[in-house]
Every structure is written in structure tokens, then in C-alpha cells.
CSV table of C-alpha atoms in Angstrom, one decimal:
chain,number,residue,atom,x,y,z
R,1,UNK,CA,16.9,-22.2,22.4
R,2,UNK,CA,16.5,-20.4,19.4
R,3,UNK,CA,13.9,-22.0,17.8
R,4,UNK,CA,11.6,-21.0,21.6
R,5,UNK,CA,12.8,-17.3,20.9
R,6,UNK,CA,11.3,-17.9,17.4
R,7,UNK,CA,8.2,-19.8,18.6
R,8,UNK,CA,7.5,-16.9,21.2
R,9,UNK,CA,7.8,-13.9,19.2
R,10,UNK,CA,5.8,-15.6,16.2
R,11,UNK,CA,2.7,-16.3,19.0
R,12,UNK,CA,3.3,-12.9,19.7
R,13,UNK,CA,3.2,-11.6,16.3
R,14,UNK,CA,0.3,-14.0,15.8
R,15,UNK,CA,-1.8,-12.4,18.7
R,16,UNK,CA,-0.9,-9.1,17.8
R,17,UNK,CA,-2.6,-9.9,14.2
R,18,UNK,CA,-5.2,-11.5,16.1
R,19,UNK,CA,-6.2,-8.2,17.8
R,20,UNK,CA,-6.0,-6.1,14.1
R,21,UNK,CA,-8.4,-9.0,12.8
R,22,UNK,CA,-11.1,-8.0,15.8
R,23,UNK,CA,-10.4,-3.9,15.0
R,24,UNK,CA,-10.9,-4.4,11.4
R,25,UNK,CA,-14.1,-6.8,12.7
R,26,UNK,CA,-15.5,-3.9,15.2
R,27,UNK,CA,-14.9,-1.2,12.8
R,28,UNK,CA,-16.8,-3.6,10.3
R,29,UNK,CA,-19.6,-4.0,12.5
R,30,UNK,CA,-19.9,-0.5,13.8
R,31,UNK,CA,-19.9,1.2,10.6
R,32,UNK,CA,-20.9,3.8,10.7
R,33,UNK,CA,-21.1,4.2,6.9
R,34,UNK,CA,-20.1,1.9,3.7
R,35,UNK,CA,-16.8,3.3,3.2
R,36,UNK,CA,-15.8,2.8,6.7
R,37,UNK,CA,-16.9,-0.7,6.6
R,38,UNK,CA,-15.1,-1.5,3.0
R,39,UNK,CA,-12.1,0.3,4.2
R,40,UNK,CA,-11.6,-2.3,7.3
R,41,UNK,CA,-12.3,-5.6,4.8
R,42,UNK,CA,-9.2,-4.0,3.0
R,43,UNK,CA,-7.5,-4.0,6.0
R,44,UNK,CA,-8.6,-7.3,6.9
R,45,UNK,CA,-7.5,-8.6,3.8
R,46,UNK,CA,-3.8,-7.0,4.2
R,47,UNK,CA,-4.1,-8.6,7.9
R,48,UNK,CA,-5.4,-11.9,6.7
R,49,UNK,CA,-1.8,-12.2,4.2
R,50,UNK,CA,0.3,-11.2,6.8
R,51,UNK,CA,-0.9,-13.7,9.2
R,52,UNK,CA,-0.5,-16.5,6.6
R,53,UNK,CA,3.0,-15.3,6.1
R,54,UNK,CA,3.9,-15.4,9.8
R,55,UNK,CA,2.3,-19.6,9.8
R,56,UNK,CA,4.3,-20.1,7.0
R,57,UNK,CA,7.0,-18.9,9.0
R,58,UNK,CA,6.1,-21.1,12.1
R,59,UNK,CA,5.3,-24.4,9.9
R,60,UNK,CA,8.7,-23.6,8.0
R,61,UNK,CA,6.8,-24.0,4.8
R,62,UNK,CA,6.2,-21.7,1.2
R,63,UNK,CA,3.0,-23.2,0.4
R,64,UNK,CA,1.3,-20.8,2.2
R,65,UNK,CA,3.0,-17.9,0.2
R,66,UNK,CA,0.4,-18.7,-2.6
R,67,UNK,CA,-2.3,-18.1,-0.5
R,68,UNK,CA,-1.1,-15.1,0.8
R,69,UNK,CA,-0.5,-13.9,-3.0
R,70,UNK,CA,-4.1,-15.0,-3.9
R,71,UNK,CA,-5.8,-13.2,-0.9
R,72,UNK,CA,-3.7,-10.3,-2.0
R,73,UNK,CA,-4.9,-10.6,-5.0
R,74,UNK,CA,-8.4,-11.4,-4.2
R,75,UNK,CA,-8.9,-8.1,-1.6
R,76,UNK,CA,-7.5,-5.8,-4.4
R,77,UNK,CA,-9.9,-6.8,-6.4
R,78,UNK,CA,-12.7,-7.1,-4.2
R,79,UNK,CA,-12.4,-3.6,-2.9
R,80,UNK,CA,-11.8,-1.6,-6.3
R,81,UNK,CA,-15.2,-3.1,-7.2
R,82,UNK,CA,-16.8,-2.0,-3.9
R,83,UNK,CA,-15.3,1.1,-4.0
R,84,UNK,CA,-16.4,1.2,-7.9
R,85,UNK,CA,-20.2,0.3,-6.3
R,86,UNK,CA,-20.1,3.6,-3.6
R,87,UNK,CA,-19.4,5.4,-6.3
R,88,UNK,CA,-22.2,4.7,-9.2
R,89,UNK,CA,-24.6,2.6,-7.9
R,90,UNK,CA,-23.5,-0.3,-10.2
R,91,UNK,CA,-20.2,-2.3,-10.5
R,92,UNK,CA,-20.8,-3.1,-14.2
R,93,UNK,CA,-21.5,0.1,-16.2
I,1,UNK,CA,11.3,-6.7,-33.6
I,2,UNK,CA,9.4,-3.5,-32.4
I,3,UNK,CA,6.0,-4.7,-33.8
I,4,UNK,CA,6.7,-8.0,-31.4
I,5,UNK,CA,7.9,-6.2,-28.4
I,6,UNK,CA,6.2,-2.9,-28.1
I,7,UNK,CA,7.3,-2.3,-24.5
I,8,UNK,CA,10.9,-4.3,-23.7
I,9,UNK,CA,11.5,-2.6,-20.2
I,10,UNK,CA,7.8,-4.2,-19.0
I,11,UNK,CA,8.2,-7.5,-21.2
I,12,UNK,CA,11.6,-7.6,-19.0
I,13,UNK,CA,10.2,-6.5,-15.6
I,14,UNK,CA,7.3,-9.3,-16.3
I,15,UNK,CA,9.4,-11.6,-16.7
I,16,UNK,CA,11.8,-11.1,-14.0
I,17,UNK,CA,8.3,-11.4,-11.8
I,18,UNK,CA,7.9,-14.8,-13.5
I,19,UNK,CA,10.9,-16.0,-12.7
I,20,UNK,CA,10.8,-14.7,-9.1
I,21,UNK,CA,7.8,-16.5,-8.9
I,22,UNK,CA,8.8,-19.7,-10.2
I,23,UNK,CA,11.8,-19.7,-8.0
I,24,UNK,CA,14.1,-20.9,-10.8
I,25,UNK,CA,15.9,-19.9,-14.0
I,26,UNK,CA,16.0,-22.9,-16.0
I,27,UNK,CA,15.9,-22.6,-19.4
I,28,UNK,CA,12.3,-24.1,-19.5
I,29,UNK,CA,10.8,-21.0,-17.2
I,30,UNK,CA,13.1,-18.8,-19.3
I,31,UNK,CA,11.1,-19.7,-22.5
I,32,UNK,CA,8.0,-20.0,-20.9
I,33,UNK,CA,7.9,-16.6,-18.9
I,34,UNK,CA,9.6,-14.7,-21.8
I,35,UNK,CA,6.6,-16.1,-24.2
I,36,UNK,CA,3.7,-15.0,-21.0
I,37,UNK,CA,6.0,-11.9,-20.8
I,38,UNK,CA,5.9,-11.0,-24.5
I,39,UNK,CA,2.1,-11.9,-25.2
I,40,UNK,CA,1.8,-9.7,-21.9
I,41,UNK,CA,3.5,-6.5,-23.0
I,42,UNK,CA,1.4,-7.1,-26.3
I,43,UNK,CA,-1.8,-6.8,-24.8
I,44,UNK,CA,-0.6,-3.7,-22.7
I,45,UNK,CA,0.4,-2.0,-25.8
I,46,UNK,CA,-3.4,-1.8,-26.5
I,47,UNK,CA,-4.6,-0.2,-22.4
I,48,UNK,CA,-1.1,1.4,-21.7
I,49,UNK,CA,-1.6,5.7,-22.6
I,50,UNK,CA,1.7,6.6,-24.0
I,51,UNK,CA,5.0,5.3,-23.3
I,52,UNK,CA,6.8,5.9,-20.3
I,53,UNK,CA,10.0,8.0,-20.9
I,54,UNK,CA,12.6,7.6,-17.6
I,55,UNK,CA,15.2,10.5,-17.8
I,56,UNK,CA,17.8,10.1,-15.1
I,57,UNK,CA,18.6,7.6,-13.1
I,58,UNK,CA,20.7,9.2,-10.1
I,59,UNK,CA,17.0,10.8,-9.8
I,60,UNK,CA,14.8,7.6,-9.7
I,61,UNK,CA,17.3,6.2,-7.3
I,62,UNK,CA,17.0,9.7,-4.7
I,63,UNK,CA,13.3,9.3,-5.3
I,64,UNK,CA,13.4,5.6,-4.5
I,65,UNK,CA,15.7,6.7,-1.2
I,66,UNK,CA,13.7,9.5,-0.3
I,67,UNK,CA,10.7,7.6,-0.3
I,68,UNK,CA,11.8,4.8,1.6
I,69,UNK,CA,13.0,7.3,4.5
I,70,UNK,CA,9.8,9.0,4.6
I,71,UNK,CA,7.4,6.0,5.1
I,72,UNK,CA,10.1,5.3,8.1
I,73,UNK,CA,9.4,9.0,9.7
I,74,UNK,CA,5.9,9.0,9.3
I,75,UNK,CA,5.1,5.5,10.4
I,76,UNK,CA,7.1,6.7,13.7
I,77,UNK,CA,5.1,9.7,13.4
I,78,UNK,CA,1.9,8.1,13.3
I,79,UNK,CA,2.9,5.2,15.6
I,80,UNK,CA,3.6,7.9,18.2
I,81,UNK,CA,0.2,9.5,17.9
I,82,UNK,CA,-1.6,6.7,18.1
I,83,UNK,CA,0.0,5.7,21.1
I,84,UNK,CA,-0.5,9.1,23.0
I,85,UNK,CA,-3.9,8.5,24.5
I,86,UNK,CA,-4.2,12.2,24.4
I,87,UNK,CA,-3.1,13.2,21.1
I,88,UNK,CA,-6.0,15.2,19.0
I,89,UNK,CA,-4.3,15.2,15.7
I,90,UNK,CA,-5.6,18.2,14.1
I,91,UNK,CA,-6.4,16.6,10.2
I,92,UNK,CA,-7.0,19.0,7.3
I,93,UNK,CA,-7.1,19.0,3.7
I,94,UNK,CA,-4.8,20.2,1.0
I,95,UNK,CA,-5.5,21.6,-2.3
I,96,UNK,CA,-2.0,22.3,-3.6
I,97,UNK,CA,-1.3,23.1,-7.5
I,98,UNK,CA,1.0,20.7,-9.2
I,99,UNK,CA,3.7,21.7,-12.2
I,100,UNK,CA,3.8,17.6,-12.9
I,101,UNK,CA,1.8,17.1,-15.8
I,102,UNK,CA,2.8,14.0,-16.8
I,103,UNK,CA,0.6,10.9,-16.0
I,104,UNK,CA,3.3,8.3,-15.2
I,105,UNK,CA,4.7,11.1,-12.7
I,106,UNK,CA,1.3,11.8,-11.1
I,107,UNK,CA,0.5,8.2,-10.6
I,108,UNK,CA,4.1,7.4,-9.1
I,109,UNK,CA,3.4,10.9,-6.9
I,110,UNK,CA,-0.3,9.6,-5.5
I,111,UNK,CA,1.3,6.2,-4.5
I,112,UNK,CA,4.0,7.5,-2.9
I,113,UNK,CA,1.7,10.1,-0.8
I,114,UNK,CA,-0.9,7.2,0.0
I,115,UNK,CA,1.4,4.8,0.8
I,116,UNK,CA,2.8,6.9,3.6
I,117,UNK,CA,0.9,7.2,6.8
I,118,UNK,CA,0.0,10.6,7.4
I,119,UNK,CA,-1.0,11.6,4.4
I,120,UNK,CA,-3.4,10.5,1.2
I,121,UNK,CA,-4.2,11.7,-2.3
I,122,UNK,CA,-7.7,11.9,-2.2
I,123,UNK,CA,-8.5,13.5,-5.5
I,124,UNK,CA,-7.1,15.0,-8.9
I,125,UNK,CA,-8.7,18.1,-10.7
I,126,UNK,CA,-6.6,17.8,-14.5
I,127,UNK,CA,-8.3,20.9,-15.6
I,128,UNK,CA,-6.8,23.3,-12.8
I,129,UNK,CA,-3.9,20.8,-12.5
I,130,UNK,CA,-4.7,21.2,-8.4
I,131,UNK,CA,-4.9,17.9,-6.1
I,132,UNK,CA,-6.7,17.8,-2.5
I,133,UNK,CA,-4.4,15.9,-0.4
I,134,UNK,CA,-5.5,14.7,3.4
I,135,UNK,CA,-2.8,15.2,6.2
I,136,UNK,CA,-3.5,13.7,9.5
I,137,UNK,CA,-1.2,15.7,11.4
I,138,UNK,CA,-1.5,19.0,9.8
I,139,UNK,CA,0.7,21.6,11.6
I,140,UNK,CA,1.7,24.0,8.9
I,141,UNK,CA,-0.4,23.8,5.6
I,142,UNK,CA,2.8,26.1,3.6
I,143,UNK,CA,5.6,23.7,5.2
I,144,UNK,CA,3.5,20.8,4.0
I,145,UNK,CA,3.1,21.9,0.7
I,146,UNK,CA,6.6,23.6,0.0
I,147,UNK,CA,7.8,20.1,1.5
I,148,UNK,CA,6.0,18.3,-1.2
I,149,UNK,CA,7.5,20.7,-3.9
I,150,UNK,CA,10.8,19.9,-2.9
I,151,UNK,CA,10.9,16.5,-2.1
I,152,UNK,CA,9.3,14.7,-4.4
I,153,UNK,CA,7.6,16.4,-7.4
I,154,UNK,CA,10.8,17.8,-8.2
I,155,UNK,CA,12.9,14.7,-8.7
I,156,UNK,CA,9.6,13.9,-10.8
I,157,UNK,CA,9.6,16.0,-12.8
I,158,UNK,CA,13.7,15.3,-14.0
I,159,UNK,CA,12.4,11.8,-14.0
I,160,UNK,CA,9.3,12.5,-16.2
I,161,UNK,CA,9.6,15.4,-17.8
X,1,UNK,CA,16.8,-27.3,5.5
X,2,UNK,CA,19.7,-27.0,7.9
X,3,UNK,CA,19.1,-29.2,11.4
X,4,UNK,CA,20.0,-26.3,13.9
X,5,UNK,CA,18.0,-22.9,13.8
X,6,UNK,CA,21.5,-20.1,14.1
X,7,UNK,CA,20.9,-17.5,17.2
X,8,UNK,CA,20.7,-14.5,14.9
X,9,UNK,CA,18.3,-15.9,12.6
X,10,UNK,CA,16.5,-16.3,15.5
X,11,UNK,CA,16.5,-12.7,16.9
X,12,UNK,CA,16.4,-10.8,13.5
X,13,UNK,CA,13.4,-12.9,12.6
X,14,UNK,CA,11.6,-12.3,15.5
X,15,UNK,CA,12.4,-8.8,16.3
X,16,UNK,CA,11.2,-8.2,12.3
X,17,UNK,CA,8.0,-10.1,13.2
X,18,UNK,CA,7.4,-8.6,16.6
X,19,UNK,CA,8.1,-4.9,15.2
X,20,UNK,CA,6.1,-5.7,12.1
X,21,UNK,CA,3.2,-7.1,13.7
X,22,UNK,CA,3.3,-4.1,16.2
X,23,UNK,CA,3.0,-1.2,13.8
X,24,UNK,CA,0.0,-3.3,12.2
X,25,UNK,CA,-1.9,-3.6,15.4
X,26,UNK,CA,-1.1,0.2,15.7
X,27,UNK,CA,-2.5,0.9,12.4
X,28,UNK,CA,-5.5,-1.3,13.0
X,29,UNK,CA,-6.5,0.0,16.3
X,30,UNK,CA,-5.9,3.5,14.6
X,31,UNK,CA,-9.0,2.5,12.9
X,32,UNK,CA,-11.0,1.8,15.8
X,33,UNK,CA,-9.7,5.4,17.6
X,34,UNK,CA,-9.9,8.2,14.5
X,35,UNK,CA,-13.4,9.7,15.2
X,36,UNK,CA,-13.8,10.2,11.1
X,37,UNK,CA,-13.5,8.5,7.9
X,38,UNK,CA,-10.6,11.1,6.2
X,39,UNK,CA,-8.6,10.4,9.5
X,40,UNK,CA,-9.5,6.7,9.5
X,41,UNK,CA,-8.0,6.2,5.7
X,42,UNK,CA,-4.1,6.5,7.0
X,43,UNK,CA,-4.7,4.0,9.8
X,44,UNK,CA,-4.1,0.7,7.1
X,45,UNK,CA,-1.1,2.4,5.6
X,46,UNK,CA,0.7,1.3,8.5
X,47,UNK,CA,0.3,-2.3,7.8
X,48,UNK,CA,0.8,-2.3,4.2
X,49,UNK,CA,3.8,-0.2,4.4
X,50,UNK,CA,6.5,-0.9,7.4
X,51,UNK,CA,4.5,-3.5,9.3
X,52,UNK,CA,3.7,-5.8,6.3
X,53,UNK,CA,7.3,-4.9,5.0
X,54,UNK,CA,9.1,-5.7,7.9
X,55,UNK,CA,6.9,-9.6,8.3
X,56,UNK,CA,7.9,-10.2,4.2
X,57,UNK,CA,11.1,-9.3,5.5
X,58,UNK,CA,11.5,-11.9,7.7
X,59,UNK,CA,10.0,-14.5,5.8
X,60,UNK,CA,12.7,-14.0,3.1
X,61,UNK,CA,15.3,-13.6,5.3
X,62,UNK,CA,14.2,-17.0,7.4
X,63,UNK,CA,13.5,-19.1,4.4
X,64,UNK,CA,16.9,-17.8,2.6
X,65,UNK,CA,18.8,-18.8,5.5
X,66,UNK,CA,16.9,-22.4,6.2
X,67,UNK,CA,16.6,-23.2,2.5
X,68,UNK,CA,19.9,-22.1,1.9
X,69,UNK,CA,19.2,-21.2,-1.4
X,70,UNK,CA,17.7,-17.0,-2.7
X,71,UNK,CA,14.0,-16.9,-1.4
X,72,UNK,CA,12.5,-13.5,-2.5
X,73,UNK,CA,9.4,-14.5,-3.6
X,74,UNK,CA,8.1,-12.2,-0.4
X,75,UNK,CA,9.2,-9.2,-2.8
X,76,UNK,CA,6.5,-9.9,-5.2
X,77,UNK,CA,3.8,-9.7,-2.4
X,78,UNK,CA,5.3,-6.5,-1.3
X,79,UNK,CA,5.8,-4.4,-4.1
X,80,UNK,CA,2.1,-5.9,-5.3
X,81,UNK,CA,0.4,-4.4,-2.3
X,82,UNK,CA,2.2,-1.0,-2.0
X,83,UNK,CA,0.9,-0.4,-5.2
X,84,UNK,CA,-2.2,-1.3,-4.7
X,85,UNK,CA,-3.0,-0.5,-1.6
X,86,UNK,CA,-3.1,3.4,-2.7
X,87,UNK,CA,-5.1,3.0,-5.5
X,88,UNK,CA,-8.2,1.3,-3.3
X,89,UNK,CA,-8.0,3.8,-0.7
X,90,UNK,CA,-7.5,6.7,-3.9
X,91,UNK,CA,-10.8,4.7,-5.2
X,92,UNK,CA,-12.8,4.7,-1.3
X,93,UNK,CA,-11.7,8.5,-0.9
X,94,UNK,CA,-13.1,9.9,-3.8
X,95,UNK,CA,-16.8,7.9,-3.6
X,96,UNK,CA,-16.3,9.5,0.0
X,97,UNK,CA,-15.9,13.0,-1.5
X,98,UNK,CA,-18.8,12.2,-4.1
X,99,UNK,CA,-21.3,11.2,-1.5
X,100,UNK,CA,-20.4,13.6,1.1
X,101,UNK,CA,-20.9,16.4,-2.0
X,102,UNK,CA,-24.2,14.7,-2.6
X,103,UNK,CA,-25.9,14.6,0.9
X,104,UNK,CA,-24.5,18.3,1.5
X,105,UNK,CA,-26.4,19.0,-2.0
X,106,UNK,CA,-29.2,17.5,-0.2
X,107,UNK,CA,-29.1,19.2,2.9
X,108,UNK,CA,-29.1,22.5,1.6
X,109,UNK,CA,-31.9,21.9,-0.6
X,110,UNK,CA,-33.9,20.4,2.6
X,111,UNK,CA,-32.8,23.5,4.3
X,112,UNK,CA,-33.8,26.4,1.5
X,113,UNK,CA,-36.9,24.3,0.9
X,114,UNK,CA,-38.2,24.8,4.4
């Protein structure tokens, strides 16, 4: 019984994350300018780690908490140096 | 001791991080994190500005409170525009002049702004001391601002100044 | 790991998931909807604030209870991207700012030219 409610509402969650992951794609996609599109990989990124937190949750395992970590990690990084790029030209100055 | 351990409240916090990490306090990850956590705080010594001088607690902890009760509100806030099909948000900027001086303070201040929905630092001027802040839901530019004042960069200013 | 899954573990879990995963979806779709980019920049908050909060939350919460031993690992994630989360949209806002300044420069210098 309880494990279904749990099973349920983690699909739902799932889904819901699902249809953030398409927004961020569409808004990716459509633009219209740079920042728009590096602002919705950020929030893909932030998506992306929550969604590996809720499997973790539905596989009953921590493993995926390091991956979660590193694309945390990973998108931080990523968009500073994007960001950094808008701004000069150059990521490396 | 202080040429060692420059910074001991960030050699501490990094090693509390460590250890949260590793999931375990054995005495092994106890030696191990404090010797990443030391080297660490070393190496900050050299990027860090200045050091960081807390001044009430009772404060940090209100801040803290305050804070959390405000990303509440405004995720509401924003959750219930979003879902009103109709809703025309009427977004505007902010250029509002800050007494907070202190770097620590104004970093803590444009996190805690960004982080809640509704509203985001968007840029410092440290020659005029004045910051442009974007509100989504702008109603009252002098509530927003006198709101700011009062909530937050006063208990910053106890904290860091 | 304990055999049998407790009732409350169940609902708190889910209800932090459900409620997490809905302010995220609000946030993202927030992106889709805002007409500009200044508007568009508090649409991700939402996710790395409550609704990311409030999944971390439940994945400490559920592996505390099922591993019976402390599991806050999730805290590191959090605090990691509340902080950081303002500093890249700090970073995107003000190369907005620069290159809006920049094509207005141009404009008016099309403009006053012809």
C-alpha cells in the first residue's frame, strides 16, 4: 500500500520534471537571444539533479546522489563561463 | 598555530562538509578531512578579501528566519501568478541606495534577493553605493524598497558592520 | 533497510515530492510564458529554492528513515545550489545589461547618423 502511494507520486513527480525538461528545451530552442537560451540550460541542469534525486528515491539507492552533486557542479560551472563569454567575447582573458 | 590555520571557522565548516559527505566520523575521515580542510583554508587565505567579522548571533539567526519565510511568500506569490492565465505582472526595476558597505554583507544581501522568486540583483554600482534590483511583481516601488531597508540590510548591517 | 515501507513515510515523501516537483514545473513553464528576459530570470528560482528544497527534503527524510541511520548528504546539494544559483543568474543579468547598453549605443548612433 504504501510503497504504490510512493511509486505514484514519484511517476508523478517524475512527469512533472519531465515537462520542465521540454520548457527548458522549447525556451532553448526558441531563443530568442543567448541569454535566454543559457538561462534555460541552467535550468535544465537544476532539473536534470532533481530528477536524479527523485530515481534515487524510486531505486532506493545513494549512488545516484553523486551524480546529482557532479551535474550540480558541472552546470555551475558551465554557465559562469557562458555567462563570462556574453559578456567579453572570450572565456579566457 | 595562526600561520597554519588562517581561517578556523571555514577550515571547520569544510570539514563538517567533508564529513557530511563521507557519511561517517571515523577517526580516519576525521584526519583526512581536517588535513583537505586545513590545506583548504590555506589556499583561501591567498583569494579570500579580508576576513569576515560576524557580530551577533540572535541577528544571523532572524536573518536566517526571515529569509526562509520570505522564499515561502514569494514562491506562493509567484506560483499564484503563474497560474492566473490572466495575470500581467507589471515588472520594473530598482535602483535603490544601500548603507551596507561591507562586502561579505552585500554578497549575503544579493543571494538572498536572487534566490527569492520575485526579485533579482541584477547589478552593483560601488562608487554611488546604489544597486538596480528587478521585481517581477512591482506594485509599490517605496514599499519595495523601505521593505528591503527593514528586513534585511538592517540585520546586515548588525551582522557585518 | 527496513522490510515494510511505514504509511507516513509514504505520504510525507510523496506529498514533498509532488509539491516539489510542482513548484519546479511552475517555475519552468514560467520560462516559457514571461514575454522578456528580466521577467524570465525569476522563473528558475522557483526550482532551486522551494521546489528543489522540498525533493532534497524528501530524499533525506526517506533514506534517514529506510537506512535507519542520519542521511543529510541532500544538505550539501542544497546549500551548494542556493548559493550558486544567484551568482549565475547575477553573472547572465549583467551581460544582459551590457549588451542591451551596447545595441541601444548602436541604435542611436544608426538613428543620428541617418
Amino acid at each position: 500500500m504504501s510503497q504504490m502511494i510512493l511509486d505514484w507520486s514519484l511517476l508523478a513527480a517524475q512527469l512533472m520534471l519531465g515537462v520542465c525538461m521540454l520548457a527548458t528545451l522549447y525556451r532553448m530552442v526558441r531563443g530568442p537571444r543567448a541569454q535566454d537560451r543559457i538561462l534555460a540550460l541552467d535550468a535544465l541542469y537544476v532539473v536534470g539533479l532533481l530528477l536524479l534525486v527523485t530515481l534515487g528515491i524510486r531505486t532506493g539507492s545513494t549512488i545516484y546522489f553523486e551524480l546529482a552533486m557532479l551535474i550540480g557542479l558541472l552546470g555551475f560551472v558551465g554557465t559562469v563561463a557562458l555567462a563570462k563569454f556574453l559578456m567579453r567575447g572570450e572565456v579566457i582573458e | 598555530m595562526k600561520r597554519l590555520l588562517p581561517y578556523p571557522v571555514l577550515a571547520a565548516l569544510l570539514l563538517l562538509m567533508w564529513l557530511v559527505l563521507q557519511q561517517s566520523i571515523g577517526l580516519g575521515q576525521i584526519l583526512l578531512g581536517g588535513a583537505v580542510a586545513v590545506a583548504a583554508a590555506l589556499a583561501a587565505s591567498a583569494i579570500l578579501p579580508g576576513r569576515v567579522r560576524f557580530r551577533g548571533l540572535t541577528s544571523l539567526l532572524q536573518l536566517v528566519a526571515v529569509a526562509g519565510i520570505d522564499i515561502i511568500r514569494s514562491n506562493i506569490a509567484v506560483l499564484l501568478i503563474l497560474i492566473n492565465p490572466r495575470a500581467e505582472p507589471s515588472a520594473g526595476f530598482i535602483k535603490m541606495e544601500l548603507q551596507l558597505t561591507n562586502q561579505f554583507g552585500l554578497a549575503v544581501l544579493a543571494c538572498l534577493l536572487t534566490a527569492t522568486p520575485g526579485s533579482a540583483w541584477l547589478e552593483y554600482d560601488g562608487e554611488h553605493n546604489t544597486v538596480l534590483i528587478h521585481v517581477l511583481d512591482l506594485a509599490d516601488k517605496d514599499e519595495w524598497i523601505a521593505t528591503v531597508r527593514h528586513r534585511y540590510e538592517r540585520l546586515l548591517l548588525e551582522i557585518f558592520q | 533497510m527496513i522490510d515494510e515501507l511505514p504509511l507516513w513515510l509514504a505520504i510525507l515523501v510523496s506529498v514533498c515530492v509532488v509539491v516539489g516537483a510542482g513548484l519546479t514545473m511552475a517555475g519552468c513553464l514560467g520560462l516559457v510564458r514571461f514575454p522578456d528576459f528580466y521577467r524570465r530570470i525569476h522563473a528558475p528560482t522557483m526550482g532551486t529554492s522551494m521546489g528543489g528544497g522540498l525533493i532534497l527534503l524528501a530524499s533525506a527524510i526517506f533514506f534517514t528513515v529506510t537506512e535507519q541511520r542520519l542521511v543529510i548528504h541532500e544538505l550539501v546539494i542544497f546549500l551548494f545550489v542556493t548559493v550558486t544559483t544567484p551568482v549565475t543568474l547575477m553573472l547572465l543579468a549583467r551581460a544582459t545589461l551590457f549588451r542591451d547598453r551596447i545595441e541601444e549605443a548602436r541604435e542611436t548612433e544608426d538613428g543620428s547618423r541617418q
